[in-house]
mmCIF file of N, CA and C in Angstrom:
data_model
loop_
_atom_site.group_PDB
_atom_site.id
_atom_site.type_symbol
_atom_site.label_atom_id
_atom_site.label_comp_id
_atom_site.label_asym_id
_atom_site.label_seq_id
_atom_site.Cartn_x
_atom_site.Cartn_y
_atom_site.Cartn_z
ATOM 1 N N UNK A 1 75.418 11.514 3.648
ATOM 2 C CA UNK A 1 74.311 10.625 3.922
ATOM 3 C C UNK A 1 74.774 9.185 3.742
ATOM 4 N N UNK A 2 74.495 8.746 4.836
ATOM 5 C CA UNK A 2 75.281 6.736 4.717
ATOM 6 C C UNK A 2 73.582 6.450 4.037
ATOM 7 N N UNK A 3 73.988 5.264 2.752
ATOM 8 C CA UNK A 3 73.135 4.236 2.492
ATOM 9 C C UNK A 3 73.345 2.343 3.152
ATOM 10 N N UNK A 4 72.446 2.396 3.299
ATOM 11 C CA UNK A 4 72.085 0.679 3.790
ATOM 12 C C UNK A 4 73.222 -0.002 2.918
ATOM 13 N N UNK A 5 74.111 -1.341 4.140
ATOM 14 C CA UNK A 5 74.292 -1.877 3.326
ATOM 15 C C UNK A 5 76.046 -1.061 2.892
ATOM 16 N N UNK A 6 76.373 -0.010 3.437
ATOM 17 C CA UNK A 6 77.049 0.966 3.103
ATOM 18 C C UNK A 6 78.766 0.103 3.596
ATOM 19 N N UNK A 7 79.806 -0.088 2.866
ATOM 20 C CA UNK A 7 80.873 -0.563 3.557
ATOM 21 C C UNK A 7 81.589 -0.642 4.933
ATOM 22 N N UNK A 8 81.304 0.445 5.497
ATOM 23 C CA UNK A 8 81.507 1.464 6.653
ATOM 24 C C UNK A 8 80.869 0.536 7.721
ATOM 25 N N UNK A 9 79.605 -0.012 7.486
ATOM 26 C CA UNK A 9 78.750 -0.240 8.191
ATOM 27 C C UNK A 9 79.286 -1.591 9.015
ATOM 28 N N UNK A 10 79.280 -1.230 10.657
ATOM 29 C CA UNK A 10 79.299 -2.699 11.258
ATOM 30 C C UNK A 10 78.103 -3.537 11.501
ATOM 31 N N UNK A 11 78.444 -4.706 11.026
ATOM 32 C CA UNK A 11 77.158 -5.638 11.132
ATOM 33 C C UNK A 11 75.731 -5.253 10.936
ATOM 34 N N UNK A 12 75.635 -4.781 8.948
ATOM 35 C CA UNK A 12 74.460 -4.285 8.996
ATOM 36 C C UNK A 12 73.187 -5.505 8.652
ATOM 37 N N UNK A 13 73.717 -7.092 8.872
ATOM 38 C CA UNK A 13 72.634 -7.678 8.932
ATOM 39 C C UNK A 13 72.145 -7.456 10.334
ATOM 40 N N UNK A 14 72.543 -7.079 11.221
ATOM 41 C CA UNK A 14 71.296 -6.258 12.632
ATOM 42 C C UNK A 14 70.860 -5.503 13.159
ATOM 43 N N UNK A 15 70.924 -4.962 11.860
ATOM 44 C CA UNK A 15 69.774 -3.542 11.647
ATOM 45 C C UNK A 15 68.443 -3.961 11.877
ATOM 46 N N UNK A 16 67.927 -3.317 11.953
ATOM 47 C CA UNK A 16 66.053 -3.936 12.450
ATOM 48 C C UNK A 16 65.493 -2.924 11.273
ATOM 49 N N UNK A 17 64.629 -4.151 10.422
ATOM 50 C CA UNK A 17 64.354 -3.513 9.039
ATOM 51 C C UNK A 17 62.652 -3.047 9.666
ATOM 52 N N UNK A 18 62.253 -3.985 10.306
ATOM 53 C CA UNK A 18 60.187 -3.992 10.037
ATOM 54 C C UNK A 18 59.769 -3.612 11.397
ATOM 55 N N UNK A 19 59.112 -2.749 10.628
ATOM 56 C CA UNK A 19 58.640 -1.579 11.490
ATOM 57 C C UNK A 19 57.861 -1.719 12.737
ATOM 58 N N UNK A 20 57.328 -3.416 13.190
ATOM 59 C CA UNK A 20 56.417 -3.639 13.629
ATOM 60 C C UNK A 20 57.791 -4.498 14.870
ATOM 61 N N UNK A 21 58.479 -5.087 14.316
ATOM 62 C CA UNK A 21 59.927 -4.993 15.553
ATOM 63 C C UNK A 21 60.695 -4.153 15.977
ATOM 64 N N UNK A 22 60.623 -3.212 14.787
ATOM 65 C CA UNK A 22 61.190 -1.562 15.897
ATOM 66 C C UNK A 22 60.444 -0.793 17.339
ATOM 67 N N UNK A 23 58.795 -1.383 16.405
ATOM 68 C CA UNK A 23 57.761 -0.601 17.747
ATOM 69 C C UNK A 23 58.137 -1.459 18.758
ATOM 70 N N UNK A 24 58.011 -2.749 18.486
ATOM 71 C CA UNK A 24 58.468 -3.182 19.427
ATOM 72 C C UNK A 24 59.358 -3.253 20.690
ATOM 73 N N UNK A 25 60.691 -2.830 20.212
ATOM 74 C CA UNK A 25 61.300 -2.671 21.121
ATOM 75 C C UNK A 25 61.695 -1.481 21.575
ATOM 76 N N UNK A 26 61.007 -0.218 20.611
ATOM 77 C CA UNK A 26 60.470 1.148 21.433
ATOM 78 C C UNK A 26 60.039 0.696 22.414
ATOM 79 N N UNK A 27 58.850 0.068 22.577
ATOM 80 C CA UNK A 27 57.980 -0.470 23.887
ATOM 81 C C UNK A 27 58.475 -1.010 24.916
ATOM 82 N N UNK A 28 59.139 -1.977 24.761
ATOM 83 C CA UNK A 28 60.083 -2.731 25.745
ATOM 84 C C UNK A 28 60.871 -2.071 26.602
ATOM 85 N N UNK A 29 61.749 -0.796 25.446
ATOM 86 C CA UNK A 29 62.974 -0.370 25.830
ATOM 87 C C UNK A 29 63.087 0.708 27.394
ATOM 88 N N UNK A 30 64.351 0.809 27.856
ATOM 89 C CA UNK A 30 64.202 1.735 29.143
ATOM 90 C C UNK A 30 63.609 3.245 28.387
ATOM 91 N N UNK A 31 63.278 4.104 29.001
ATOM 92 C CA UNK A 31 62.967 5.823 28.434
ATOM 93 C C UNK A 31 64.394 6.059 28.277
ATOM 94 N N UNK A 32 65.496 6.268 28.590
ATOM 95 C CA UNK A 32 66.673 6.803 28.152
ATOM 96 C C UNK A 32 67.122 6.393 26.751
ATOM 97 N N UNK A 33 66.898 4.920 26.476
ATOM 98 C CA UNK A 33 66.988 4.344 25.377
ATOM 99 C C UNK A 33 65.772 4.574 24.297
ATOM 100 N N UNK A 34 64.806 5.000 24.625
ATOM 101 C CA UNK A 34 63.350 5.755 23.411
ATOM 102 C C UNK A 34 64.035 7.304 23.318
ATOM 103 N N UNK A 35 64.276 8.030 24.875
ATOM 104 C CA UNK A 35 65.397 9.200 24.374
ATOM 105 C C UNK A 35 66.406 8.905 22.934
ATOM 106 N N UNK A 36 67.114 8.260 23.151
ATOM 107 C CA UNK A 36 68.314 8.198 22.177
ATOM 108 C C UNK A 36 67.732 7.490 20.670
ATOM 109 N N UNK A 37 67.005 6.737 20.671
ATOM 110 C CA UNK A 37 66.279 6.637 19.470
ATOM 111 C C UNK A 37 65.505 7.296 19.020
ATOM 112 N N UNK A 38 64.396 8.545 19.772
ATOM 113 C CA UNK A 38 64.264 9.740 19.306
ATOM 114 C C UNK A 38 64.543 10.317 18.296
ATOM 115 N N UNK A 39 66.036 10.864 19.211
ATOM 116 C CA UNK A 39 66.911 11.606 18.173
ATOM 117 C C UNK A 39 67.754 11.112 17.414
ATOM 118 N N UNK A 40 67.891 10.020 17.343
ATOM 119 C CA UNK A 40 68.382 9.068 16.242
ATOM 120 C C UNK A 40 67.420 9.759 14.709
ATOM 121 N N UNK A 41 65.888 9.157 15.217
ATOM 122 C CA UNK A 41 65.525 9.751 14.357
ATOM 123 C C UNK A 41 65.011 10.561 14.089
ATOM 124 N N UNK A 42 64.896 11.265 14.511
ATOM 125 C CA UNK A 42 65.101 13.455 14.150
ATOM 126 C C UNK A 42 65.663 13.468 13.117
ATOM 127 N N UNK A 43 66.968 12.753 12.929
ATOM 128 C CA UNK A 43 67.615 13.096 11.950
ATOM 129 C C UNK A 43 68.300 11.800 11.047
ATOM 130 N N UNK A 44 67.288 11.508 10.537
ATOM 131 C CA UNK A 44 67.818 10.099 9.583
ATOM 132 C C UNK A 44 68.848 10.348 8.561
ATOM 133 N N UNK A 45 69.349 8.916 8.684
ATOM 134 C CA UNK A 45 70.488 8.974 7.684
ATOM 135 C C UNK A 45 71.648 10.145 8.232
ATOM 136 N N UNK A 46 72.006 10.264 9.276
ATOM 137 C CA UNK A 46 73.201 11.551 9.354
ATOM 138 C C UNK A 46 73.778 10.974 10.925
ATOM 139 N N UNK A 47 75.004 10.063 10.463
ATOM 140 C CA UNK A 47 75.166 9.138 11.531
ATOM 141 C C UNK A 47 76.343 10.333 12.612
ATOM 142 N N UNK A 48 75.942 10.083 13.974
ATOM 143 C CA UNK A 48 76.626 11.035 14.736
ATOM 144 C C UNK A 48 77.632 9.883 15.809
ATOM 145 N N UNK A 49 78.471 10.812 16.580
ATOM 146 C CA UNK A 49 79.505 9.931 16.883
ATOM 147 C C UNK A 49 79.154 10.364 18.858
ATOM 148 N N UNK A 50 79.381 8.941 19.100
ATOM 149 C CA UNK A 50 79.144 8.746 20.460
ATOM 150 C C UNK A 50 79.374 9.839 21.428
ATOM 151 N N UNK A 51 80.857 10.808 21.460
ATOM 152 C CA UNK A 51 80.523 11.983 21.729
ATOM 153 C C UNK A 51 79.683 12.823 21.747
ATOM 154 N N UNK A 52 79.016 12.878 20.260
ATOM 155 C CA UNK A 52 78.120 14.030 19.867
ATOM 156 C C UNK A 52 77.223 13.886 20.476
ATOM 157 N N UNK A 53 76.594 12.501 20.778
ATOM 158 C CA UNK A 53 75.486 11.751 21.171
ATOM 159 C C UNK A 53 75.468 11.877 23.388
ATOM 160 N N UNK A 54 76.438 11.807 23.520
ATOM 161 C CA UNK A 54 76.841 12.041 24.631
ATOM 162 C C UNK A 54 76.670 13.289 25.477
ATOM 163 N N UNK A 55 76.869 14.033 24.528
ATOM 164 C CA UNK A 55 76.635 15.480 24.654
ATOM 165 C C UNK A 55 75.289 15.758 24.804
ATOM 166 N N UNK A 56 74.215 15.388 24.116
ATOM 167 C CA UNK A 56 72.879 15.709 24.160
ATOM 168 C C UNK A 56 72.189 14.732 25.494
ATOM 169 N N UNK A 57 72.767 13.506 25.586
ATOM 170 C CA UNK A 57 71.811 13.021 26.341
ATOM 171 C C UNK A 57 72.880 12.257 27.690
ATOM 172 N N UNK A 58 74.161 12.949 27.384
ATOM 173 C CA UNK A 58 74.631 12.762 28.936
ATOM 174 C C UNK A 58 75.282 10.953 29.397
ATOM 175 N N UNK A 59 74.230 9.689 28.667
ATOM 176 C CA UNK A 59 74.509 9.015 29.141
ATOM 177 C C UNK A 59 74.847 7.560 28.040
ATOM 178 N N UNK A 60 75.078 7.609 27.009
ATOM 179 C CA UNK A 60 75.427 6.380 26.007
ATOM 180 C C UNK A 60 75.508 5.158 26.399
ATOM 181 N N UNK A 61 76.961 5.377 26.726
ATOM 182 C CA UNK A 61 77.204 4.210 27.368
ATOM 183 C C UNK A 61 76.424 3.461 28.180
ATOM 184 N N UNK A 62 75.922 3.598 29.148
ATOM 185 C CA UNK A 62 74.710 2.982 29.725
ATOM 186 C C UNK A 62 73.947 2.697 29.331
ATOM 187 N N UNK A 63 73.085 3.689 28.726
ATOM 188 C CA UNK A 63 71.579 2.969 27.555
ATOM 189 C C UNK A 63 72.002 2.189 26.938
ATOM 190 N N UNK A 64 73.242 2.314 25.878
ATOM 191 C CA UNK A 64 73.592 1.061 25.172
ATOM 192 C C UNK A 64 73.816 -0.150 25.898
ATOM 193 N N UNK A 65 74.607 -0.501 27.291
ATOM 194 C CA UNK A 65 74.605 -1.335 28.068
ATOM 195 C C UNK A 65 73.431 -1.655 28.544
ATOM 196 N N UNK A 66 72.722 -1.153 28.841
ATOM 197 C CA UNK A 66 71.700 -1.682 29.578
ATOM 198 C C UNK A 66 70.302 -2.274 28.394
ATOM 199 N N UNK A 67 70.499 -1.597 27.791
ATOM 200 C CA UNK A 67 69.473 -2.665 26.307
ATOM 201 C C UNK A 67 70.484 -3.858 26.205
ATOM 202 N N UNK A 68 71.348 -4.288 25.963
ATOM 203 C CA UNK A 68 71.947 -5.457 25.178
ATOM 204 C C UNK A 68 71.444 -6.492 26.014
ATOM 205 N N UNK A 69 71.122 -6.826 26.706
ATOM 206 C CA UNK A 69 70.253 -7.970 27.689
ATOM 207 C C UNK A 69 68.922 -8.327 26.368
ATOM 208 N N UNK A 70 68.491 -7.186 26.520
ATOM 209 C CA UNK A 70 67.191 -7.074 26.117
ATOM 210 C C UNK A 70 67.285 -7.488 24.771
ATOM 211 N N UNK A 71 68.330 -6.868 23.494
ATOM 212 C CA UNK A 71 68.791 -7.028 22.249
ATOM 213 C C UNK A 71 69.184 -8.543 22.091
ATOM 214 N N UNK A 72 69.703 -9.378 22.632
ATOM 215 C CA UNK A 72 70.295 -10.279 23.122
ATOM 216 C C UNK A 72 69.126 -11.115 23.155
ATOM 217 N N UNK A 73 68.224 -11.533 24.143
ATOM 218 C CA UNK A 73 67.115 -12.210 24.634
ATOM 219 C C UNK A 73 65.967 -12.224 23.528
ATOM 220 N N UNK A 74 65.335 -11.118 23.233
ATOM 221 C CA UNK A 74 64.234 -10.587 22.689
ATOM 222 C C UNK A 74 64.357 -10.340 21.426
ATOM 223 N N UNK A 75 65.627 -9.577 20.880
ATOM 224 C CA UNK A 75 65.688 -9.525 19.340
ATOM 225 C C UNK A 75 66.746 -10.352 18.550
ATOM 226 N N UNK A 76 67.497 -11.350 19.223
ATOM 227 C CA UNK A 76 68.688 -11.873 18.463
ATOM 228 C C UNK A 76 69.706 -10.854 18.281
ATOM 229 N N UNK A 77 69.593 -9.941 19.079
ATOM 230 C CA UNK A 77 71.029 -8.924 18.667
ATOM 231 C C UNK A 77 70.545 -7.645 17.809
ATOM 232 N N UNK A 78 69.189 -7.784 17.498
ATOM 233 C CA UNK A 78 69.312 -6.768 16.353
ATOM 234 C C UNK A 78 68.965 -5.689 17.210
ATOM 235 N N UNK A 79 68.737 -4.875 16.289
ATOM 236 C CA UNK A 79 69.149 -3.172 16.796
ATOM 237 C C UNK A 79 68.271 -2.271 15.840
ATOM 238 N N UNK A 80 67.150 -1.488 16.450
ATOM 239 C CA UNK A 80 66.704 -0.762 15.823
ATOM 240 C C UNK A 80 67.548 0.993 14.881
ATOM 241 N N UNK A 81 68.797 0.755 14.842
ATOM 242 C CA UNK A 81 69.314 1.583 14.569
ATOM 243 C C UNK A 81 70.865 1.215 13.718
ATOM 244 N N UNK A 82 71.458 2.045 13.247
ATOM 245 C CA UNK A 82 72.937 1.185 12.233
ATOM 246 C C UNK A 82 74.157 2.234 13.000
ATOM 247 N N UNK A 83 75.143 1.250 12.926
ATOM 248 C CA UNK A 83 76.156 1.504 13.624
ATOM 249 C C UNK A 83 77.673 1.275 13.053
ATOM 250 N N UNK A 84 78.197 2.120 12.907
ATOM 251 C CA UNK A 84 79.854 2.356 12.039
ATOM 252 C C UNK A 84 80.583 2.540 13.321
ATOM 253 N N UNK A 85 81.480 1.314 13.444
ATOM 254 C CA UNK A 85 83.173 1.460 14.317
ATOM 255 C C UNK A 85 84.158 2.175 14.041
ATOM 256 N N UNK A 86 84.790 2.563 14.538
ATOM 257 C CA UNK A 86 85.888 3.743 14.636
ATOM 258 C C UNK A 86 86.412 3.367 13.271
ATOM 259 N N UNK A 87 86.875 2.342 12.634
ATOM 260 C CA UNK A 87 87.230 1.825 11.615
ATOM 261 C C UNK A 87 86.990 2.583 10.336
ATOM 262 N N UNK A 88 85.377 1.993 10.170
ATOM 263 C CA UNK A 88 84.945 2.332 9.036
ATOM 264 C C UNK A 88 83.911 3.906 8.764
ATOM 265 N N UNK A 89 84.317 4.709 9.811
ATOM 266 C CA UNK A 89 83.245 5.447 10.308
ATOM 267 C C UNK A 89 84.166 6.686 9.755
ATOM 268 N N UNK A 90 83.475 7.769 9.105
ATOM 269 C CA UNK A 90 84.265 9.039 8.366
ATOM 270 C C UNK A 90 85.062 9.747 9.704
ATOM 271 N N UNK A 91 84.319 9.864 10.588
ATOM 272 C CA UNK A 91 84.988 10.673 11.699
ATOM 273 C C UNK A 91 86.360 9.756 12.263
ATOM 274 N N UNK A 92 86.109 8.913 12.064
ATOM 275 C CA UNK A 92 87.148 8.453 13.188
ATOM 276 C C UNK A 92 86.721 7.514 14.536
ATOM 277 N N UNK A 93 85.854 7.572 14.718
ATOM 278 C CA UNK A 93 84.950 7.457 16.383
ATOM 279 C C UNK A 93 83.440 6.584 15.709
ATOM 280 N N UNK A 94 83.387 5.902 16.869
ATOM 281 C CA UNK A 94 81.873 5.159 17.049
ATOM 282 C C UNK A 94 80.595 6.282 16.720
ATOM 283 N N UNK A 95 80.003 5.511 15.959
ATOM 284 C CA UNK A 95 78.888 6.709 15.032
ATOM 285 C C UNK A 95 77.794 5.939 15.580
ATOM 286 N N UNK A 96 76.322 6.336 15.056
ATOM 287 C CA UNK A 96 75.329 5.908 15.490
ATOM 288 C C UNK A 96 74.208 6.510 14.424
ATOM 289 N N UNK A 97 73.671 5.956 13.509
ATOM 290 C CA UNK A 97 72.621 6.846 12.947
ATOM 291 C C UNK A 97 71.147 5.704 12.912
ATOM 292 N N UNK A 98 70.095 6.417 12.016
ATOM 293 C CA UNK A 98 69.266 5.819 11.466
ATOM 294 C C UNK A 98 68.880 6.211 10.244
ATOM 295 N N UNK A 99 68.086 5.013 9.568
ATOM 296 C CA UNK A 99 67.930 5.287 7.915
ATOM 297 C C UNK A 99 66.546 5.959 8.179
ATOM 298 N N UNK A 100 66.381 6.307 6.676
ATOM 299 C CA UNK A 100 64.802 6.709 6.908
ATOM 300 C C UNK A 100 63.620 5.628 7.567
ATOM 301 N N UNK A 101 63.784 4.658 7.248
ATOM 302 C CA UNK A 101 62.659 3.517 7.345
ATOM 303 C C UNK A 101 62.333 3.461 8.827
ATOM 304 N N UNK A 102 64.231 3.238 9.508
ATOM 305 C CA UNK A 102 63.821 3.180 10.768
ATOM 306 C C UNK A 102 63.359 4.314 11.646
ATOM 307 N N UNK A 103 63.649 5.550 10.840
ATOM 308 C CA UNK A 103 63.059 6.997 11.497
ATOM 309 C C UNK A 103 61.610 6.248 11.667
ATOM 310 N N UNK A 104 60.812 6.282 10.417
ATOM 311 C CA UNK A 104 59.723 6.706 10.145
ATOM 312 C C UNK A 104 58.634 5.184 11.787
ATOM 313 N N UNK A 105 59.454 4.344 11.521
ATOM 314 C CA UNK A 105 58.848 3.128 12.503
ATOM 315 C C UNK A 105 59.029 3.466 13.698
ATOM 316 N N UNK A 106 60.084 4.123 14.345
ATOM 317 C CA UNK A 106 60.205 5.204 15.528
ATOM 318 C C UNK A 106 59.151 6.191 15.702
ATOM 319 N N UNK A 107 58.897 7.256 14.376
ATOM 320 C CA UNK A 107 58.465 8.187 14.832
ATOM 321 C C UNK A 107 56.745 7.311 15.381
ATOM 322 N N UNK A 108 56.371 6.136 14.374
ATOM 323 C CA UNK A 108 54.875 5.663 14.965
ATOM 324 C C UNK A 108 54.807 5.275 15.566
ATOM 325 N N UNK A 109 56.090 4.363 16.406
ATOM 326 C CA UNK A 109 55.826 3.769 17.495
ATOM 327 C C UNK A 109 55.221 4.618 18.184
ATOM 328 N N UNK A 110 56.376 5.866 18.701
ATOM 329 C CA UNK A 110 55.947 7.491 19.825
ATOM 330 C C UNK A 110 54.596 7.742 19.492
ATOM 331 N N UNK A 111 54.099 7.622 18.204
ATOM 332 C CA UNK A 111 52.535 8.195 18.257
ATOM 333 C C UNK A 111 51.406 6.846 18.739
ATOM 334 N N UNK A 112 52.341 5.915 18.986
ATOM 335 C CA UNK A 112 51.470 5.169 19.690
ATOM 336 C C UNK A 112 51.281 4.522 20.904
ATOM 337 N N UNK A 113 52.354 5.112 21.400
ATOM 338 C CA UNK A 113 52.121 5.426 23.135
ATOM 339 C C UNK A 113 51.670 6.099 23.494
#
């Protein structure tokens, strides 16, 4: 289980802490990209690696490309989700998880669409 804040972690000042800018850019975001934050948080705190992630939803790379406009413009970069580089990441490979907090601001956004 990664904690916040965790060494590993790339650039965890743009994490998106409040819950009311996560809905946010649930709302905004393309559906492939509410896909992948989904299951981000399905399973909080248990960071998976772009492969793994790849595997379920076929298309990463793109959703991630195609939000950064949006991340960029609208949130200053931040990111409703935390992210470990091949570097600092246990596997080896680009990871992708979420903490609980940001599960839980995900899961209300979905109940409020």
């Amino acid at each position: 289980m990664r904690r916040t804040g965790d060494p590993a972690e790339h650039a965890p000042h743009n994490a998106m802490r409040d819950p009311g800018e996560i809905a946010r850019f649930h709302d905004r975001c393309s559906d492939l990209m509410r896909e992948l934050l989904d299951a981000l948080a399905a399973t909080p705190d248990q960071p998976r690696t772009f492969p793994q992630i790849e595997d379920a939803l076929e298309c990463i790379a793109s959703v991630l490309g195609g939000v950064a406009r949006l991340r960029q413009t609208e949130f200053a970069g931040r990111r409703p989700y935390r992210f470990n580089d091949e570097r600092g990441s246990a596997s080896g490979r680009w990871e992708l998880w979420m903490d609980a907090h940001q599960a839980r601001a995900v899961g209300e956004a979905r109940r409020a669409d």
